[in-house]
mmCIF file of C-alpha atoms in Angstrom:
data_model
loop_
_atom_site.group_PDB
_atom_site.id
_atom_site.type_symbol
_atom_site.label_atom_id
_atom_site.label_comp_id
_atom_site.label_asym_id
_atom_site.label_seq_id
_atom_site.Cartn_x
_atom_site.Cartn_y
_atom_site.Cartn_z
ATOM 1 C CA ARG A 1038 21.030 5.260 -17.792
ATOM 2 C CA VAL A 1039 18.092 3.593 -19.570
ATOM 3 C CA ARG A 1040 18.465 0.238 -21.340
ATOM 4 C CA GLY A 1041 15.977 -1.729 -23.267
ATOM 5 C CA LEU A 1042 13.547 1.362 -23.945
ATOM 6 C CA PHE A 1043 10.727 -0.171 -25.930
ATOM 7 C CA GLY A 1044 12.876 -3.171 -26.484
ATOM 8 C CA ARG A 1045 15.312 -1.546 -28.734
ATOM 9 C CA TYR A 1046 17.035 1.782 -27.513
ATOM 10 C CA ASP A 1047 19.766 2.562 -24.832
ATOM 11 C CA HIS A 1048 20.342 5.978 -23.601
ATOM 12 C CA ASN A 1049 22.972 7.704 -21.267
ATOM 13 C CA ILE A 1050 21.656 11.111 -19.770
ATOM 14 C CA GLN A 1051 23.887 13.362 -17.474
ATOM 15 C CA LEU A 1052 21.333 15.184 -15.335
ATOM 16 C CA GLN A 1053 23.886 17.879 -14.125
ATOM 17 C CA PRO A 1054 23.468 21.132 -16.182
ATOM 18 C CA ASP A 1055 25.764 24.137 -15.851
ATOM 19 C CA GLU A 1056 25.540 25.851 -12.502
ATOM 20 C CA GLU A 1057 25.208 29.075 -13.975
ATOM 21 C CA ILE A 1058 22.191 27.879 -16.470
ATOM 22 C CA PRO A 1059 20.561 25.077 -14.533
ATOM 23 C CA VAL A 1060 18.653 23.821 -17.604
ATOM 24 C CA LEU A 1061 19.105 20.553 -19.704
ATOM 25 C CA ILE A 1062 17.634 19.799 -23.070
ATOM 26 C CA LEU A 1063 16.739 16.527 -24.134
ATOM 27 C CA SER A 1064 16.552 16.345 -28.005
ATOM 28 C CA GLY A 1065 15.940 13.468 -30.245
ATOM 29 C CA PRO A 1066 13.746 12.240 -33.249
ATOM 30 C CA ASN A 1067 10.333 11.439 -32.559
ATOM 31 C CA GLY A 1068 9.561 7.803 -31.130
ATOM 32 C CA TYR A 1069 13.166 7.616 -29.365
ATOM 33 C CA GLY A 1070 11.507 7.608 -25.625
ATOM 34 C CA LYS A 1071 11.900 11.416 -24.389
ATOM 35 C CA THR A 1072 8.713 11.572 -22.901
ATOM 36 C CA SER A 1073 8.970 8.100 -21.725
ATOM 37 C CA ILE A 1074 12.214 8.758 -19.846
ATOM 38 C CA LEU A 1075 10.360 12.108 -18.177
ATOM 39 C CA LYS A 1076 7.759 9.795 -17.162
ATOM 40 C CA ILE A 1077 9.941 7.155 -15.380
ATOM 41 C CA LEU A 1078 11.731 9.845 -13.506
ATOM 42 C CA HIS A 1079 8.430 11.267 -12.367
ATOM 43 C CA GLY A 1080 6.823 7.834 -11.631
ATOM 44 C CA PHE A 1081 9.652 6.880 -9.414
ATOM 45 C CA PHE A 1082 10.197 10.009 -7.701
ATOM 46 C CA SER A 1083 6.663 10.587 -7.085
ATOM 47 C CA GLY A 1084 6.136 7.054 -5.591
ATOM 48 C CA ASN A 1085 3.752 6.088 -8.467
ATOM 49 C CA LEU A 1086 5.433 2.872 -9.430
ATOM 50 C CA GLN A 1087 2.233 1.691 -11.098
ATOM 51 C CA SER A 1088 2.872 3.943 -13.847
ATOM 52 C CA LEU A 1089 6.194 2.194 -14.829
ATOM 53 C CA PHE A 1090 4.230 -1.055 -15.882
ATOM 54 C CA ASP A 1091 2.858 1.266 -18.999
ATOM 55 C CA ILE A 1092 6.374 1.633 -20.243
ATOM 56 C CA GLU A 1093 8.543 -1.064 -21.743
ATOM 57 C CA PHE A 1094 12.051 -1.009 -20.595
ATOM 58 C CA SER A 1095 14.720 -3.561 -19.287
ATOM 59 C CA VAL A 1096 16.670 -1.463 -16.668
ATOM 60 C CA VAL A 1097 16.919 2.115 -15.633
ATOM 61 C CA GLU A 1098 19.791 3.202 -13.438
ATOM 62 C CA LEU A 1099 19.888 6.430 -11.418
ATOM 63 C CA SER A 1100 23.235 7.713 -10.165
ATOM 64 C CA PHE A 1101 23.452 10.001 -7.244
ATOM 65 C CA ASP A 1102 26.341 12.332 -6.364
ATOM 66 C CA ASP A 1103 26.868 10.916 -3.021
ATOM 67 C CA GLY A 1104 27.749 7.328 -4.749
ATOM 68 C CA THR A 1105 24.286 5.800 -4.376
ATOM 69 C CA VAL A 1106 22.926 4.029 -7.314
ATOM 70 C CA VAL A 1107 19.347 2.910 -7.994
ATOM 71 C CA SER A 1108 18.485 0.228 -10.361
ATOM 72 C CA ILE A 1109 14.954 -0.060 -11.600
ATOM 73 C CA VAL A 1110 14.386 -3.367 -13.409
ATOM 74 C CA GLY A 1111 11.473 -3.857 -15.597
ATOM 75 C CA PRO A 1112 8.689 -6.559 -15.434
ATOM 76 C CA LYS A 1113 9.890 -8.493 -18.476
ATOM 77 C CA ALA A 1114 13.786 -8.167 -17.511
ATOM 78 C CA SER A 1115 12.963 -9.368 -13.882
ATOM 79 C CA GLY A 1116 10.996 -12.318 -14.991
ATOM 80 C CA GLU A 1117 8.885 -11.710 -11.933
ATOM 81 C CA LYS A 1118 6.161 -9.844 -13.396
ATOM 82 C CA ALA A 1119 7.015 -6.923 -11.094
ATOM 83 C CA ILE A 1120 9.203 -3.709 -10.900
ATOM 84 C CA LEU A 1121 12.222 -4.765 -8.922
ATOM 85 C CA ILE A 1122 14.515 -2.095 -7.140
ATOM 86 C CA GLU A 1123 18.169 -2.672 -6.288
ATOM 87 C CA VAL A 1124 20.123 -0.168 -4.485
ATOM 88 C CA SER A 1125 23.778 -0.115 -3.995
ATOM 89 C CA ASP A 1126 25.891 2.485 -1.889
ATOM 90 C CA LYS A 1127 29.553 2.785 -1.745
ATOM 91 C CA ASN A 1128 29.271 3.247 1.824
ATOM 92 C CA LEU A 1129 27.521 -0.041 2.296
ATOM 93 C CA SER A 1130 28.748 -3.498 1.376
ATOM 94 C CA GLN A 1131 25.221 -4.900 1.253
ATOM 95 C CA LYS A 1132 23.032 -4.533 -1.773
ATOM 96 C CA PHE A 1133 19.310 -4.547 -1.386
ATOM 97 C CA ARG A 1134 17.025 -6.239 -4.021
ATOM 98 C CA ARG A 1135 13.285 -6.237 -3.614
ATOM 99 C CA SER A 1136 10.243 -6.604 -5.463
ATOM 100 C CA ALA A 1137 8.851 -3.214 -5.275
ATOM 101 C CA THR A 1138 5.511 -3.695 -6.811
ATOM 102 C CA THR A 1139 3.099 -5.717 -8.801
ATOM 103 C CA ARG A 1140 0.403 -4.467 -11.142
ATOM 104 C CA PHE A 1141 -2.788 -3.787 -9.320
ATOM 105 C CA SER A 1142 -5.555 -6.039 -10.282
ATOM 106 C CA SER A 1143 -8.969 -4.734 -10.771
ATOM 107 C CA SER A 1144 -10.253 -6.650 -7.616
ATOM 108 C CA LYS A 1145 -7.175 -5.365 -5.529
ATOM 109 C CA GLY A 1146 -7.726 -1.888 -6.915
ATOM 110 C CA LEU A 1147 -11.504 -1.903 -5.934
ATOM 111 C CA ARG A 1148 -10.794 -2.778 -2.416
ATOM 112 C CA LEU A 1149 -8.114 -0.104 -2.134
ATOM 113 C CA LEU A 1150 -10.436 2.551 -3.527
ATOM 114 C CA SER A 1151 -13.128 1.351 -1.569
ATOM 115 C CA ARG A 1152 -11.241 2.028 1.608
ATOM 116 C CA VAL A 1153 -9.150 5.046 0.932
ATOM 117 C CA LEU A 1154 -11.289 7.126 -1.590
ATOM 118 C CA PRO A 1155 -14.812 5.794 -1.339
ATOM 119 C CA ARG A 1156 -16.109 8.540 -3.714
ATOM 120 C CA PHE A 1157 -14.771 6.384 -6.618
ATOM 121 C CA VAL A 1158 -17.310 3.887 -8.157
ATOM 122 C CA ARG A 1159 -16.300 1.468 -10.519
ATOM 123 C CA ILE A 1160 -18.316 1.505 -13.551
ATOM 124 C CA GLY A 1161 -16.725 -1.057 -15.788
ATOM 125 C CA GLY A 1162 -13.074 -2.485 -16.541
ATOM 126 C CA ASP A 1163 -10.447 0.130 -15.534
ATOM 127 C CA SER A 1164 -13.207 2.868 -15.594
ATOM 128 C CA TRP A 1165 -14.088 4.459 -12.161
ATOM 129 C CA TRP A 1166 -16.634 7.318 -11.557
ATOM 130 C CA ASP A 1167 -15.580 10.165 -9.161
ATOM 131 C CA SER A 1168 -18.857 11.023 -7.591
ATOM 132 C CA THR A 1169 -17.405 14.466 -6.037
ATOM 133 C CA ASN A 1170 -15.726 15.958 -8.987
ATOM 134 C CA ILE A 1171 -18.019 14.493 -11.449
ATOM 135 C CA LYS A 1172 -15.688 12.637 -13.906
ATOM 136 C CA LYS A 1173 -14.490 9.343 -15.068
ATOM 137 C CA ALA A 1174 -10.740 8.224 -14.504
ATOM 138 C CA SER A 1175 -8.626 5.041 -14.664
ATOM 139 C CA PHE A 1176 -6.784 3.591 -11.774
ATOM 140 C CA ALA A 1177 -3.524 4.815 -13.083
ATOM 141 C CA GLU A 1178 -5.009 8.545 -13.207
ATOM 142 C CA ILE A 1179 -6.474 8.154 -9.525
ATOM 143 C CA LEU A 1180 -2.989 7.195 -8.376
ATOM 144 C CA ASP A 1181 -1.407 9.869 -10.293
ATOM 145 C CA GLU A 1182 -3.804 12.530 -8.528
ATOM 146 C CA ASN A 1183 -3.973 11.069 -5.320
ATOM 147 C CA VAL A 1184 -0.464 10.144 -4.379
ATOM 148 C CA ARG A 1185 -0.282 11.444 -0.921
ATOM 149 C CA GLU A 1186 -3.931 9.781 -0.125
ATOM 150 C CA PHE A 1187 -2.443 6.680 -1.116
ATOM 151 C CA GLU A 1188 0.922 6.721 0.114
ATOM 152 C CA LEU A 1189 0.396 4.942 3.614
ATOM 153 C CA GLU A 1190 -2.198 2.157 1.792
ATOM 154 C CA LEU A 1191 0.346 1.631 -0.952
ATOM 155 C CA ARG A 1192 2.884 0.608 1.580
ATOM 156 C CA LYS A 1193 0.717 -1.833 3.136
ATOM 157 C CA TRP A 1194 -0.100 -3.448 -0.219
ATOM 158 C CA GLU A 1195 3.499 -3.290 -1.250
ATOM 159 C CA LYS A 1196 5.152 -4.795 1.698
ATOM 160 C CA SER A 1197 8.541 -4.928 -0.268
ATOM 161 C CA ILE A 1198 8.753 -0.900 -0.335
ATOM 162 C CA GLU A 1199 10.927 -0.662 2.600
ATOM 163 C CA PRO A 1200 11.711 2.826 4.553
ATOM 164 C CA TRP A 1201 14.980 3.091 2.768
ATOM 165 C CA LEU A 1202 13.411 2.942 -0.438
ATOM 166 C CA SER A 1203 10.577 5.319 0.415
ATOM 167 C CA GLU A 1204 13.399 7.674 1.372
ATOM 168 C CA LEU A 1205 15.299 7.279 -1.896
ATOM 169 C CA MET A 1206 11.881 8.220 -3.682
ATOM 170 C CA GLN A 1207 11.740 11.385 -1.609
ATOM 171 C CA ARG A 1208 15.264 12.495 -2.321
ATOM 172 C CA GLU A 1209 14.429 14.407 -5.054
ATOM 173 C CA LYS A 1210 11.121 16.677 -5.752
ATOM 174 C CA VAL A 1211 10.191 16.063 -9.273
ATOM 175 C CA VAL A 1212 7.364 17.886 -11.351
ATOM 176 C CA LEU A 1213 6.151 16.616 -14.617
ATOM 177 C CA VAL A 1214 4.626 19.263 -17.006
ATOM 178 C CA ASP A 1215 2.966 17.227 -19.924
ATOM 179 C CA THR A 1216 2.287 18.403 -23.261
ATOM 180 C CA GLN A 1217 -1.560 18.800 -22.493
ATOM 181 C CA ARG A 1218 -1.340 22.221 -21.070
ATOM 182 C CA LEU A 1219 -4.219 24.160 -22.422
ATOM 183 C CA LEU A 1220 -7.284 22.104 -21.476
ATOM 184 C CA ARG A 1221 -8.325 19.674 -18.761
ATOM 185 C CA PRO A 1222 -11.286 17.231 -19.449
ATOM 186 C CA GLU A 1223 -14.216 17.797 -17.057
ATOM 187 C CA PHE A 1224 -17.869 16.565 -16.975
ATOM 188 C CA GLU A 1225 -21.137 18.241 -16.328
ATOM 189 C CA SER A 1226 -22.816 17.262 -13.028
ATOM 190 C CA LEU A 1227 -25.111 14.505 -13.299
ATOM 191 C CA ARG A 1228 -28.501 14.120 -11.898
ATOM 192 C CA THR A 1229 -28.858 10.427 -11.778
ATOM 193 C CA GLY A 1230 -25.301 9.391 -11.093
ATOM 194 C CA PRO A 1231 -22.514 7.328 -12.687
ATOM 195 C CA ALA A 1232 -24.831 5.000 -14.611
ATOM 196 C CA ASP A 1233 -25.491 7.949 -17.129
ATOM 197 C CA PHE A 1234 -21.760 8.628 -17.645
ATOM 198 C CA LEU A 1235 -21.734 7.246 -21.332
ATOM 199 C CA ASN A 1236 -24.457 9.674 -22.181
ATOM 200 C CA THR A 1237 -22.536 12.821 -20.756
ATOM 201 C CA ASP A 1238 -21.136 15.339 -23.291
ATOM 202 C CA ARG A 1239 -17.472 15.791 -22.514
ATOM 203 C CA LYS A 1240 -16.479 19.051 -21.893
ATOM 204 C CA TYR A 1241 -12.790 20.894 -20.995
ATOM 205 C CA GLU A 1242 -11.765 23.378 -18.693
ATOM 206 C CA ILE A 1243 -9.557 26.196 -19.981
ATOM 207 C CA VAL A 1244 -6.550 25.884 -18.073
ATOM 208 C CA ILE A 1245 -5.384 29.543 -18.367
ATOM 209 C CA GLU A 1246 -8.975 30.679 -16.938
ATOM 210 C CA ARG A 1247 -8.296 28.341 -14.120
ATOM 211 C CA ASP A 1248 -4.941 29.801 -13.506
ATOM 212 C CA SER A 1249 -6.143 33.265 -13.519
ATOM 213 C CA ARG A 1250 -9.055 32.261 -10.828
ATOM 214 C CA ARG A 1251 -6.285 31.055 -8.675
ATOM 215 C CA MET A 1252 -4.229 34.377 -9.057
ATOM 216 C CA VAL A 1253 -7.675 36.054 -8.013
ATOM 217 C CA SER A 1254 -7.956 33.645 -5.060
ATOM 218 C CA LEU A 1255 -4.200 33.901 -4.068
ATOM 219 C CA LEU A 1256 -4.397 37.950 -3.839
ATOM 220 C CA SER A 1257 -7.813 37.712 -1.856
ATOM 221 C CA ASN A 1258 -6.143 35.376 0.815
ATOM 222 C CA LEU A 1259 -2.985 37.850 1.182
ATOM 223 C CA GLU A 1260 -5.621 40.554 1.741
ATOM 224 C CA LYS A 1261 -7.250 38.579 4.413
ATOM 225 C CA GLU A 1262 -3.893 37.564 6.039
ATOM 226 C CA ALA A 1263 -2.690 41.348 5.942
ATOM 227 C CA GLU A 1264 -5.979 42.246 7.613
ATOM 228 C CA THR A 1265 -5.583 39.629 10.256
ATOM 229 C CA TYR A 1266 -1.991 40.388 10.967
ATOM 230 C CA ARG A 1267 -2.919 44.149 11.600
ATOM 231 C CA ALA A 1268 -5.796 43.225 13.624
ATOM 232 C CA GLN A 1269 -3.665 41.117 15.860
ATOM 233 C CA PHE A 1270 -0.617 43.474 15.775
ATOM 234 C CA TYR A 1271 -2.731 46.774 16.849
ATOM 235 C CA ALA A 1272 -4.594 44.576 19.397
ATOM 236 C CA ASN A 1273 -1.288 43.655 21.200
ATOM 237 C CA LEU A 1274 0.300 47.151 20.631
ATOM 238 C CA PRO A 1275 -0.233 48.583 24.177
ATOM 239 C CA VAL A 1276 1.235 45.198 25.676
ATOM 240 C CA GLN A 1277 4.365 45.800 23.294
ATOM 241 C CA LEU A 1278 4.832 49.246 24.285
ATOM 242 C CA LEU A 1279 4.549 48.556 28.206
ATOM 243 C CA THR A 1280 6.872 45.434 27.508
ATOM 244 C CA ALA A 1281 9.481 47.718 26.030
ATOM 245 C CA GLU A 1282 9.096 50.261 28.696
ATOM 246 C CA ALA A 1283 9.598 47.703 31.559
ATOM 247 C CA ARG A 1284 12.867 46.587 29.731
ATOM 248 C CA GLY A 1285 14.122 50.112 29.826
ATOM 249 C CA LYS A 1286 16.062 49.586 26.622
ATOM 250 C CA GLN A 1287 14.899 52.558 24.366
ATOM 251 C CA LYS A 1288 16.321 54.451 21.742
ATOM 252 C CA SER A 1289 16.804 58.217 21.702
ATOM 253 C CA LYS A 1290 14.354 60.529 19.795
ATOM 254 C CA ALA A 1291 16.974 60.758 16.956
ATOM 255 C CA GLY A 1292 17.358 57.121 16.670
ATOM 256 C CA LEU A 1293 13.759 56.543 16.827
ATOM 257 C CA ARG A 1294 13.029 59.184 14.002
ATOM 258 C CA LYS A 1295 15.560 57.247 11.909
ATOM 259 C CA ALA A 1296 14.065 54.132 12.338
ATOM 260 C CA ILE A 1297 10.520 55.449 11.572
ATOM 261 C CA GLU A 1298 11.481 57.000 8.406
ATOM 262 C CA HIS A 1299 13.254 53.875 7.232
ATOM 263 C CA ALA A 1300 10.487 51.560 8.014
ATOM 264 C CA PHE A 1301 7.691 53.824 6.343
ATOM 265 C CA SER A 1302 9.694 54.257 3.321
ATOM 266 C CA GLN A 1303 9.557 50.433 2.808
ATOM 267 C CA PHE A 1304 5.711 50.430 3.545
ATOM 268 C CA ALA A 1305 5.457 53.391 0.916
ATOM 269 C CA THR A 1306 6.906 51.238 -1.747
ATOM 270 C CA PHE A 1307 4.984 48.173 -0.678
ATOM 271 C CA GLN A 1308 1.707 50.123 -0.315
ATOM 272 C CA GLU A 1309 2.138 51.143 -4.148
ATOM 273 C CA LYS A 1310 2.511 47.659 -5.213
ATOM 274 C CA ALA A 1311 -0.391 46.335 -3.073
ATOM 275 C CA THR A 1312 -2.737 49.097 -4.302
ATOM 276 C CA LYS A 1313 -1.789 48.343 -7.905
ATOM 277 C CA ARG A 1314 -3.062 44.946 -7.255
ATOM 278 C CA GLY A 1315 -6.111 45.955 -5.811
ATOM 279 C CA ILE A 1316 -5.719 44.944 -2.327
ATOM 280 C CA LEU A 1317 -5.106 46.723 1.153
ATOM 281 C CA LYS A 1318 -6.948 49.632 -0.057
ATOM 282 C CA ASN A 1319 -8.404 50.146 3.343
ATOM 283 C CA PHE A 1320 -4.602 50.875 4.782
ATOM 284 C CA ALA A 1321 -3.662 53.893 2.472
ATOM 285 C CA GLN A 1322 -0.396 55.628 3.300
ATOM 286 C CA ASP A 1323 -1.896 58.605 4.617
ATOM 287 C CA LYS A 1324 -3.362 56.948 7.463
ATOM 288 C CA PHE A 1325 -0.099 56.573 8.888
ATOM 289 C CA HIS A 1326 1.115 60.263 7.954
ATOM 290 C CA PRO A 1327 0.711 61.520 11.819
ATOM 291 C CA TYR A 1328 3.502 58.938 12.717
ATOM 292 C CA ILE A 1329 5.834 59.930 9.962
ATOM 293 C CA SER A 1330 5.416 63.775 10.300
ATOM 294 C CA LEU A 1331 6.005 63.993 14.349
ATOM 295 C CA PRO A 1332 7.401 67.331 15.212
ATOM 296 C CA GLU A 1333 10.754 67.402 16.706
ATOM 297 C CA ASP A 1334 9.274 68.405 20.098
ATOM 298 C CA ALA A 1335 6.753 65.866 20.238
ATOM 299 C CA GLU A 1336 6.869 63.606 23.492
ATOM 300 C CA ILE A 1337 9.137 60.636 23.639
ATOM 301 C CA TRP A 1338 6.184 58.200 24.211
ATOM 302 C CA ALA A 1339 4.697 59.419 20.678
ATOM 303 C CA TYR A 1340 8.009 58.340 19.053
ATOM 304 C CA ARG A 1341 8.005 55.103 20.557
ATOM 305 C CA LEU A 1342 4.336 54.500 19.521
ATOM 306 C CA ALA A 1343 5.223 55.598 15.961
ATOM 307 C CA SER A 1344 8.426 53.423 15.933
ATOM 308 C CA LYS A 1345 6.346 50.199 17.040
ATOM 309 C CA VAL A 1346 3.717 51.210 14.289
ATOM 310 C CA ALA A 1347 6.583 51.310 11.602
ATOM 311 C CA GLU A 1348 8.011 48.034 12.916
ATOM 312 C CA GLY A 1349 4.748 46.412 12.388
ATOM 313 C CA GLU A 1350 4.212 47.704 9.007
ATOM 314 C CA ALA A 1351 7.981 46.770 8.074
ATOM 315 C CA ASN A 1352 7.376 43.337 9.172
ATOM 316 C CA LEU A 1353 3.948 42.883 7.106
ATOM 317 C CA CYS A 1354 5.893 44.057 4.091
ATOM 318 C CA GLU A 1355 8.529 41.306 4.661
ATOM 319 C CA LYS A 1356 5.738 38.685 5.025
ATOM 320 C CA LEU A 1357 4.031 39.491 1.620
ATOM 321 C CA LYS A 1358 7.132 40.753 -0.429
ATOM 322 C CA PRO A 1359 8.113 37.353 -1.717
ATOM 323 C CA VAL A 1360 4.477 36.784 -3.505
ATOM 324 C CA PHE A 1361 4.590 40.202 -4.873
ATOM 325 C CA ASP A 1362 8.275 39.769 -6.188
ATOM 326 C CA ARG A 1363 6.948 36.695 -8.111
ATOM 327 C CA ILE A 1364 4.095 38.471 -9.565
ATOM 328 C CA GLU A 1365 6.284 41.153 -10.758
ATOM 329 C CA LEU A 1366 8.835 38.480 -12.184
ATOM 330 C CA LEU A 1367 5.790 36.790 -13.988
ATOM 331 C CA GLU A 1368 4.648 40.186 -15.477
ATOM 332 C CA ASP A 1369 7.995 40.973 -16.702
ATOM 333 C CA LEU A 1370 8.668 37.565 -18.319
ATOM 334 C CA ILE A 1371 5.324 37.867 -20.119
ATOM 335 C CA ASN A 1372 5.531 41.588 -21.125
ATOM 336 C CA LYS A 1373 8.855 40.920 -22.573
ATOM 337 C CA ARG A 1374 7.316 38.062 -24.845
ATOM 338 C CA PHE A 1375 3.892 39.283 -25.898
ATOM 339 C CA ARG A 1376 4.138 41.731 -28.805
ATOM 340 C CA GLY A 1377 1.493 44.489 -28.974
ATOM 341 C CA LYS A 1378 -0.200 43.458 -25.528
ATOM 342 C CA ARG A 1379 0.272 44.801 -22.075
ATOM 343 C CA PHE A 1380 -0.197 41.924 -19.187
ATOM 344 C CA TRP A 1381 -0.698 42.707 -15.658
ATOM 345 C CA ILE A 1382 -2.259 41.091 -12.473
ATOM 346 C CA ASP A 1383 -4.721 42.365 -9.882
ATOM 347 C CA LYS A 1384 -7.216 40.943 -7.514
ATOM 348 C CA THR A 1385 -10.249 41.921 -9.663
ATOM 349 C CA GLY A 1386 -9.289 40.116 -12.931
ATOM 350 C CA GLY A 1387 -6.449 37.951 -12.258
ATOM 351 C CA PHE A 1388 -4.636 37.751 -15.637
ATOM 352 C CA ASN A 1389 -5.396 41.086 -17.363
ATOM 353 C CA ILE A 1390 -4.321 41.758 -20.957
ATOM 354 C CA GLU A 1391 -5.320 44.639 -23.220
ATOM 355 C CA ASP A 1392 -4.099 45.553 -26.851
ATOM 356 C CA GLU A 1393 -1.449 48.182 -26.442
ATOM 357 C CA PHE A 1394 -2.903 49.939 -29.662
ATOM 358 C CA SER A 1395 -6.526 50.139 -29.212
ATOM 359 C CA GLY A 1396 -6.631 49.564 -25.160
ATOM 360 C CA ALA A 1397 -9.157 46.945 -25.905
ATOM 361 C CA GLU A 1398 -9.246 44.166 -23.134
ATOM 362 C CA ILE A 1399 -8.236 40.847 -24.422
ATOM 363 C CA GLU A 1400 -9.777 37.579 -22.645
ATOM 364 C CA PRO A 1401 -6.889 35.163 -21.574
ATOM 365 C CA ARG A 1402 -8.583 32.484 -23.441
ATOM 366 C CA ARG A 1403 -8.383 34.428 -26.807
ATOM 367 C CA LEU A 1404 -4.713 34.458 -26.698
ATOM 368 C CA ALA A 1405 -2.779 32.775 -28.991
ATOM 369 C CA SER A 1406 -1.844 29.096 -28.109
ATOM 370 C CA GLY A 1407 1.776 29.858 -27.828
ATOM 371 C CA GLU A 1408 0.991 32.755 -25.615
ATOM 372 C CA GLN A 1409 -1.242 30.703 -23.259
ATOM 373 C CA ASN A 1410 1.556 28.012 -23.266
ATOM 374 C CA GLN A 1411 4.019 30.600 -22.054
ATOM 375 C CA LEU A 1412 1.874 32.214 -19.443
ATOM 376 C CA ILE A 1413 0.519 28.750 -18.058
ATOM 377 C CA MET A 1414 4.101 27.401 -17.728
ATOM 378 C CA PHE A 1415 5.612 30.455 -16.223
ATOM 379 C CA TYR A 1416 2.675 30.999 -13.649
ATOM 380 C CA GLU A 1417 2.664 27.307 -12.364
ATOM 381 C CA MET A 1418 6.494 27.236 -12.237
ATOM 382 C CA LEU A 1419 6.434 30.339 -10.021
ATOM 383 C CA PHE A 1420 3.337 29.654 -7.889
ATOM 384 C CA GLU A 1421 2.333 25.996 -8.169
ATOM 385 C CA TYR A 1422 5.465 23.875 -7.917
ATOM 386 C CA GLY A 1423 7.201 25.412 -5.009
ATOM 387 C CA ASP A 1424 10.671 26.104 -4.587
ATOM 388 C CA GLY A 1425 13.856 23.562 -5.572
ATOM 389 C CA GLY A 1426 13.327 20.273 -7.228
ATOM 390 C CA LEU A 1427 13.441 19.155 -10.656
ATOM 391 C CA ILE A 1428 10.958 20.329 -13.177
ATOM 392 C CA LEU A 1429 10.640 18.015 -16.266
ATOM 393 C CA ILE A 1430 8.866 20.021 -19.439
ATOM 394 C CA ASP A 1431 7.627 17.604 -21.913
ATOM 395 C CA GLU A 1432 7.814 19.618 -25.541
ATOM 396 C CA PRO A 1433 8.259 23.140 -24.047
ATOM 397 C CA GLU A 1434 8.285 24.531 -27.503
ATOM 398 C CA LEU A 1435 4.764 23.526 -28.434
ATOM 399 C CA SER A 1436 3.176 26.191 -30.560
ATOM 400 C CA LEU A 1437 5.994 28.655 -30.304
ATOM 401 C CA HIS A 1438 7.668 30.395 -33.159
ATOM 402 C CA VAL A 1439 11.354 29.585 -33.587
ATOM 403 C CA SER A 1440 12.330 33.230 -32.193
ATOM 404 C CA TRP A 1441 10.210 32.366 -29.099
ATOM 405 C CA GLN A 1442 11.929 28.770 -28.598
ATOM 406 C CA ARG A 1443 15.259 30.430 -28.654
ATOM 407 C CA LYS A 1444 14.035 33.184 -25.949
ATOM 408 C CA PHE A 1445 12.402 30.326 -23.931
ATOM 409 C CA MET A 1446 15.686 28.286 -23.870
#
């Protein structure tokens, strides 16, 4: 519930979507505060109360299923030039009312940054130079991007944020996907430092190319993890066999053969997927063929060895399967939407797109803006935001044809 948004709007919103379709759509005319409501939710649950000072509102009331009610009182309504937090719980007779935070002054921000993130240099007003990433930022932007680094320090500065309030802020994981999804500003490296900032040409990072590089990195790391796992597994294999022998609990040949066949059938499926992505090429399925095709009169120790190898490979499949499932889901989502194009993912190119008619390669940056929006959003929801929580997407229909808007919803 929001009261006095921009000094004139009141909104009541039920954030309880249908269980079968866990999606809620906020619709309304421009200027009614949809984006501001998303920013308020994100600001509170991300712990960045400073961002709330830039939004005019009287009171925001958050009601939880367990009866807890959080009231966030804006600076004007509080009369204290501070964001006030009031919490009531049906299980508690006491109400907590605290001054959660005051707006950071430039001097306070300077002292805080110099201690927590000394790489930032003030270059005037609310402008700060990031000497590591070579870019300019406001204090609010620095807070947004470095919430975790500031968490402990912010509590020291904002003594009114008690543990109970911190716990409330962490009750929900909230991610905000803003409207600027295709480009991210960046700056060229400077030889002479922040003094020449104003003479620097502003450039932009193309997000879809960045995400493609991240996918390459993800698959490369997966391959390293698999190689490390296999090295450790085979180094410990003799000990595992001797331990199993000492325990005296061993299956018969028939039981071992059945276990081996089942485990290697799983590995064969996984190996096909891994090879398609350009990883694990050094572990081709034929390397394990001797273990699968053991003759029935082979010694029992050979069956036990093959069983352990099969068990290890099956465990590796289980470790990597969640990532491959998400990759396949992303490919499926995109290929159902892109017309005349084929999309796939591998370690060499990350995001690969080709024209279905000519077979020509299409660079990700050459996709239409609507196609880029879809690919970026689906990729980041599957690989960047983690599981669970609340994802707030501002204007998800950007650059989408009506038919795509319907499909997205």
